[in-house]
Amino acid sequence: NAGVTQTPKFQVLKTGQSMTLQCAQDMNHNSMYWYRQDPGMGLRLIYYSASEGTTDKGEVPNGYNVSRLNKREFSLRLESAAPSQTSVYFCASSDGTHQPQHFGDGTRLSIL
Amino acid sequence: QKEVEQNSGPLSVPEGAIASLNCTYSDRGSQSFFWYRQYSGKSPELIMSIYSNGDKEDGRFTAQLNKASQYVSLLIRDSQPSDSATYLCAAPPNSGNTPLVFGKGTRLSVIA
C-alpha cells in the first residue's frame, strides 16, 4: 500500500540547472498538492491540482511549473534552479480540494 | 496579516501531563480547522479536524474550537515521549476556494 510516492528523495543541483520532481498516488484521489517547507516557515503551497487537467497557483509559485499528467501523477519542475529554492518538497493528495490527507516522504533539494 | 498563527515553542511537558497547543486564525468566516503532526525528518500526517464550536475527542487527543475568539486548540492527555513532534495547525485561507493555510507549527517535547 504505497500511498503517495515521491522521487527522488535527495538531490543536489547547481544554480541554473533544471529538474523535475515526480509524485504519484495510488488512492484514486482527485486533488494533489506541492508544498515546500523551510526551517521556521511551516508548509507553503506552491501549486495544486483539484482534478485531472487543472492546476492552480498557491502561495509561492514563482520559479516553478507543474503538470498533472493523469489522475495519479503530479510533477513539479524547476526550470532554472536558484539557491532560494533549497528546501524540502512535499507532495500530497486528498479526496477534496482543501485539506491534504496523505503526504509523500518528501524530496530534500539543495541548490548550490 | 498572517492567517494562521502558532507559538513555535518548544513546549516542554512531563510524561503523563496534558499538553495544550494553541492556534489563532484571522478569518472569522473559516468553517474548518485541522491539526497535523510531523515527526522530525518525516512528512506531516493529518490527526484531527474540527468544524463546529466546542470539543471533539479522539482517543487522547481533543480539538477545541472557539469561533468567537478565533482560536483552535489541541489537547493531548497523558502525554507520552512518542508525542514529541511538531504540530501544525491549518485553516482555509481568507479568500478564495483554495487549499489550507498552515501555521508554522509548535514543537512539543514530552520529557520522560
CSV table of C-alpha atoms in Angstrom, one decimal:
chain,number,residue,atom,x,y,z
A,1,ASN,CA,0.0,0.0,0.0
A,2,ALA,CA,2.2,2.8,-1.3
A,3,GLY,CA,0.1,5.9,-0.8
A,4,VAL,CA,2.0,8.9,-2.1
A,5,THR,CA,5.4,8.2,-3.7
A,6,GLN,CA,7.9,10.9,-4.4
A,7,THR,CA,11.1,10.7,-6.3
A,8,PRO,CA,13.9,11.4,-5.8
A,9,LYS,CA,14.4,11.5,-2.1
A,10,PHE,CA,17.5,13.7,-2.2
A,11,GLN,CA,19.0,15.9,-4.9
A,12,VAL,CA,21.8,18.4,-5.2
A,13,LEU,CA,21.8,20.8,-8.1
A,14,LYS,CA,23.9,23.6,-9.3
A,15,THR,CA,22.4,27.1,-9.8
A,16,GLY,CA,20.7,27.3,-13.2
A,17,GLN,CA,20.2,23.5,-13.6
A,18,SER,CA,16.7,22.2,-14.2
A,19,MET,CA,15.0,19.2,-12.8
A,20,THR,CA,11.6,17.6,-12.3
A,21,LEU,CA,10.2,16.2,-9.0
A,22,GLN,CA,7.9,13.3,-9.5
A,23,CYS,CA,4.8,12.4,-7.4
A,24,ALA,CA,2.4,9.6,-7.8
A,25,GLN,CA,-0.6,8.4,-5.7
A,26,ASP,CA,-2.5,5.2,-5.8
A,27,MET,CA,-5.6,6.2,-3.8
A,28,ASN,CA,-7.6,7.5,-6.7
A,29,HIS,CA,-7.6,10.9,-5.1
A,30,ASN,CA,-8.8,13.9,-7.2
A,31,SER,CA,-6.6,16.6,-5.6
A,32,MET,CA,-2.9,16.8,-5.5
A,33,TYR,CA,-0.6,19.4,-4.0
A,34,TRP,CA,3.0,20.5,-3.9
A,35,TYR,CA,4.4,22.2,-0.8
A,36,ARG,CA,7.8,23.4,0.3
A,37,GLN,CA,8.9,23.5,3.9
A,38,ASP,CA,11.7,25.7,5.1
A,39,PRO,CA,13.0,26.0,8.7
A,40,GLY,CA,10.7,28.1,10.7
A,41,MET,CA,8.3,28.7,7.8
A,42,GLY,CA,5.8,25.9,8.0
A,43,LEU,CA,4.3,24.4,4.9
A,44,ARG,CA,3.8,26.8,1.9
A,45,LEU,CA,1.7,25.8,-1.0
A,46,ILE,CA,3.4,26.0,-4.4
A,47,TYR,CA,0.8,24.6,-6.8
A,48,TYR,CA,-2.2,22.4,-6.5
A,49,SER,CA,-4.4,20.4,-8.8
A,50,ALA,CA,-8.1,20.0,-7.9
A,51,SER,CA,-8.7,17.4,-10.6
A,52,GLU,CA,-7.1,15.9,-13.6
A,53,GLY,CA,-6.4,18.5,-16.2
A,54,THR,CA,-6.4,21.5,-13.8
A,55,THR,CA,-3.7,23.3,-12.0
A,56,ASP,CA,-3.7,26.4,-9.9
A,57,LYS,CA,-1.1,28.6,-8.2
A,58,GLY,CA,-0.6,28.6,-4.5
A,59,GLU,CA,1.3,31.0,-2.2
A,60,VAL,CA,4.8,30.7,-3.7
A,61,PRO,CA,4.6,29.6,-7.4
A,62,ASN,CA,7.4,31.7,-8.8
A,63,GLY,CA,10.2,29.7,-10.3
A,64,TYR,CA,8.1,26.5,-10.6
A,65,ASN,CA,5.9,24.8,-13.1
A,66,VAL,CA,3.6,21.8,-12.7
A,67,SER,CA,2.0,19.1,-14.8
A,68,ARG,CA,-0.9,16.9,-13.8
A,69,LEU,CA,0.0,14.1,-16.2
A,70,ASN,CA,-3.0,12.0,-15.3
A,71,LYS,CA,-5.1,11.3,-12.2
A,72,ARG,CA,-2.2,9.5,-10.5
A,73,GLU,CA,0.8,11.8,-11.3
A,74,PHE,CA,1.6,15.4,-10.5
A,75,SER,CA,5.1,16.7,-11.3
A,76,LEU,CA,6.9,19.8,-10.2
A,77,ARG,CA,9.6,21.3,-12.4
A,78,LEU,CA,12.3,23.8,-11.6
A,79,GLU,CA,13.4,25.3,-14.9
A,80,SER,CA,16.4,27.3,-13.6
A,81,ALA,CA,17.2,26.4,-10.0
A,82,ALA,CA,18.2,29.1,-7.6
A,83,PRO,CA,19.7,28.8,-4.1
A,84,SER,CA,16.5,30.2,-2.6
A,85,GLN,CA,14.7,27.0,-3.8
A,86,THR,CA,16.8,24.9,-1.4
A,87,SER,CA,14.1,23.3,0.6
A,88,VAL,CA,12.2,20.1,1.5
A,89,TYR,CA,9.4,19.5,-1.0
A,90,PHE,CA,6.3,17.5,-0.1
A,91,CYS,CA,3.6,16.2,-2.5
A,92,ALA,CA,0.2,15.4,-1.0
A,93,SER,CA,-3.2,14.1,-2.2
A,94,SER,CA,-6.8,14.2,-1.0
A,95,ASP,CA,-10.4,13.4,-2.0
A,96,GLY,CA,-11.5,17.0,-1.6
A,97,THR,CA,-9.8,20.3,-2.6
A,98,HIS,CA,-9.0,21.9,0.7
A,99,GLN,CA,-7.1,19.6,3.1
A,100,PRO,CA,-4.3,17.3,2.1
A,101,GLN,CA,-4.8,13.9,3.6
A,102,HIS,CA,-1.7,12.0,2.7
A,103,PHE,CA,1.8,13.2,2.2
A,104,GLY,CA,4.8,11.7,0.5
A,105,ASP,CA,8.1,11.2,2.3
A,106,GLY,CA,9.5,14.4,0.8
A,107,THR,CA,12.4,15.4,-1.5
A,108,ARG,CA,15.3,17.2,0.1
A,109,LEU,CA,16.7,19.5,-2.5
A,110,SER,CA,19.9,21.5,-2.2
A,111,ILE,CA,20.9,24.1,-4.8
A,112,LEU,CA,24.5,25.3,-4.7
B,1,GLN,CA,-1.5,39.7,8.3
B,2,LYS,CA,-0.6,36.1,8.8
B,3,GLU,CA,-3.7,34.0,8.6
B,4,VAL,CA,-2.8,31.2,11.0
B,5,GLU,CA,-0.6,31.9,14.0
B,6,GLN,CA,1.1,29.4,16.3
B,7,ASN,CA,3.7,29.7,19.0
B,8,SER,CA,6.8,28.0,17.7
B,9,GLY,CA,7.8,26.6,21.1
B,10,PRO,CA,9.4,24.4,22.1
B,11,LEU,CA,6.7,23.4,24.5
B,12,SER,CA,8.0,21.0,27.1
B,13,VAL,CA,5.7,18.9,29.3
B,14,PRO,CA,6.5,16.0,31.6
B,15,GLU,CA,5.3,12.5,30.6
B,16,GLY,CA,1.7,12.0,31.7
B,17,ALA,CA,0.8,15.6,31.7
B,18,ILE,CA,-1.7,17.4,29.4
B,19,ALA,CA,-0.1,19.3,26.5
B,20,SER,CA,-2.0,22.3,25.2
B,21,LEU,CA,-1.2,23.6,21.8
B,22,ASN,CA,-2.9,26.7,20.6
B,23,CYS,CA,-3.6,28.4,17.2
B,24,THR,CA,-5.3,31.6,16.2
B,25,TYR,CA,-6.7,32.5,12.8
B,26,SER,CA,-7.7,35.7,11.1
B,27,ASP,CA,-10.7,34.8,9.0
B,28,ARG,CA,-13.9,34.9,11.0
B,29,GLY,CA,-15.6,33.0,8.2
B,30,SER,CA,-13.4,29.9,8.5
B,31,GLN,CA,-15.5,26.8,9.0
B,32,SER,CA,-13.0,24.0,9.3
B,33,PHE,CA,-9.7,23.5,11.1
B,34,PHE,CA,-7.1,20.8,11.0
B,35,TRP,CA,-4.2,19.6,13.1
B,36,TYR,CA,-1.2,17.8,11.6
B,37,ARG,CA,1.6,16.0,13.4
B,38,GLN,CA,5.1,16.0,12.0
B,39,TYR,CA,7.9,14.0,13.5
B,40,SER,CA,11.4,15.2,12.9
B,41,GLY,CA,12.6,14.4,9.4
B,42,LYS,CA,9.2,13.0,8.4
B,43,SER,CA,6.2,14.1,6.5
B,44,PRO,CA,3.1,15.6,8.1
B,45,GLU,CA,0.1,13.4,8.9
B,46,LEU,CA,-3.5,14.6,9.5
B,47,ILE,CA,-4.6,13.8,13.0
B,48,MET,CA,-7.6,15.9,13.8
B,49,SER,CA,-10.3,18.0,12.1
B,50,ILE,CA,-12.9,20.2,13.7
B,51,TYR,CA,-15.8,22.0,12.1
B,52,SER,CA,-18.1,23.3,14.9
B,53,ASN,CA,-17.7,25.2,18.2
B,54,GLY,CA,-16.8,23.1,21.2
B,55,ASP,CA,-14.7,20.0,21.7
B,56,LYS,CA,-14.0,16.9,19.5
B,57,GLU,CA,-12.3,14.0,21.2
B,58,ASP,CA,-10.3,11.2,19.5
B,59,GLY,CA,-8.5,8.9,22.0
B,60,ARG,CA,-6.0,11.0,23.9
B,61,PHE,CA,-6.5,14.0,21.6
B,62,THR,CA,-9.1,16.7,21.9
B,63,ALA,CA,-9.5,19.6,19.5
B,64,GLN,CA,-11.3,22.7,20.8
B,65,LEU,CA,-12.8,25.4,18.6
B,66,ASN,CA,-13.9,28.9,19.7
B,67,LYS,CA,-15.1,30.8,16.7
B,68,ALA,CA,-15.9,33.9,18.7
B,69,SER,CA,-12.4,34.2,19.9
B,70,GLN,CA,-10.9,32.8,16.7
B,71,TYR,CA,-8.7,30.2,18.2
B,72,VAL,CA,-8.4,26.4,18.0
B,73,SER,CA,-6.6,24.2,20.4
B,74,LEU,CA,-5.2,20.7,20.6
B,75,LEU,CA,-5.0,19.0,23.9
B,76,ILE,CA,-3.0,15.8,24.4
B,77,ARG,CA,-3.9,13.9,27.6
B,78,ASP,CA,-1.4,11.6,29.3
B,79,SER,CA,1.4,12.9,27.1
B,80,GLN,CA,4.0,10.3,26.0
B,81,PRO,CA,7.5,10.8,24.7
B,82,SER,CA,6.2,9.4,21.4
B,83,ASP,CA,4.0,12.5,21.1
B,84,SER,CA,7.2,14.6,20.8
B,85,ALA,CA,6.8,16.2,17.4
B,86,THR,CA,5.8,19.5,15.6
B,87,TYR,CA,2.1,20.1,15.5
B,88,LEU,CA,0.8,22.2,12.6
B,89,CYS,CA,-2.5,24.0,12.6
B,90,ALA,CA,-4.2,24.7,9.3
B,91,ALA,CA,-7.3,26.6,8.2
B,92,PRO,CA,-8.8,27.7,4.9
B,93,PRO,CA,-7.4,31.0,3.6
B,94,ASN,CA,-9.0,34.4,3.9
B,95,SER,CA,-10.1,34.5,0.3
B,96,GLY,CA,-10.8,32.1,-2.5
B,97,ASN,CA,-11.7,28.5,-2.7
B,98,THR,CA,-8.2,27.3,-2.2
B,99,PRO,CA,-6.3,24.8,0.0
B,100,LEU,CA,-5.5,25.2,3.6
B,101,VAL,CA,-3.0,27.7,5.0
B,102,PHE,CA,-0.6,26.2,7.6
B,103,GLY,CA,0.8,27.8,10.7
B,104,LYS,CA,4.5,27.5,11.3
B,105,GLY,CA,4.0,24.8,13.8
B,106,THR,CA,4.6,24.3,17.6
B,107,ARG,CA,7.3,21.9,18.6
B,108,LEU,CA,6.3,19.7,21.5
B,109,SER,CA,8.8,17.9,23.7
B,110,VAL,CA,7.5,15.3,26.2
B,111,ILE,CA,10.1,14.6,28.9
B,112,ALA,CA,10.2,11.1,30.4
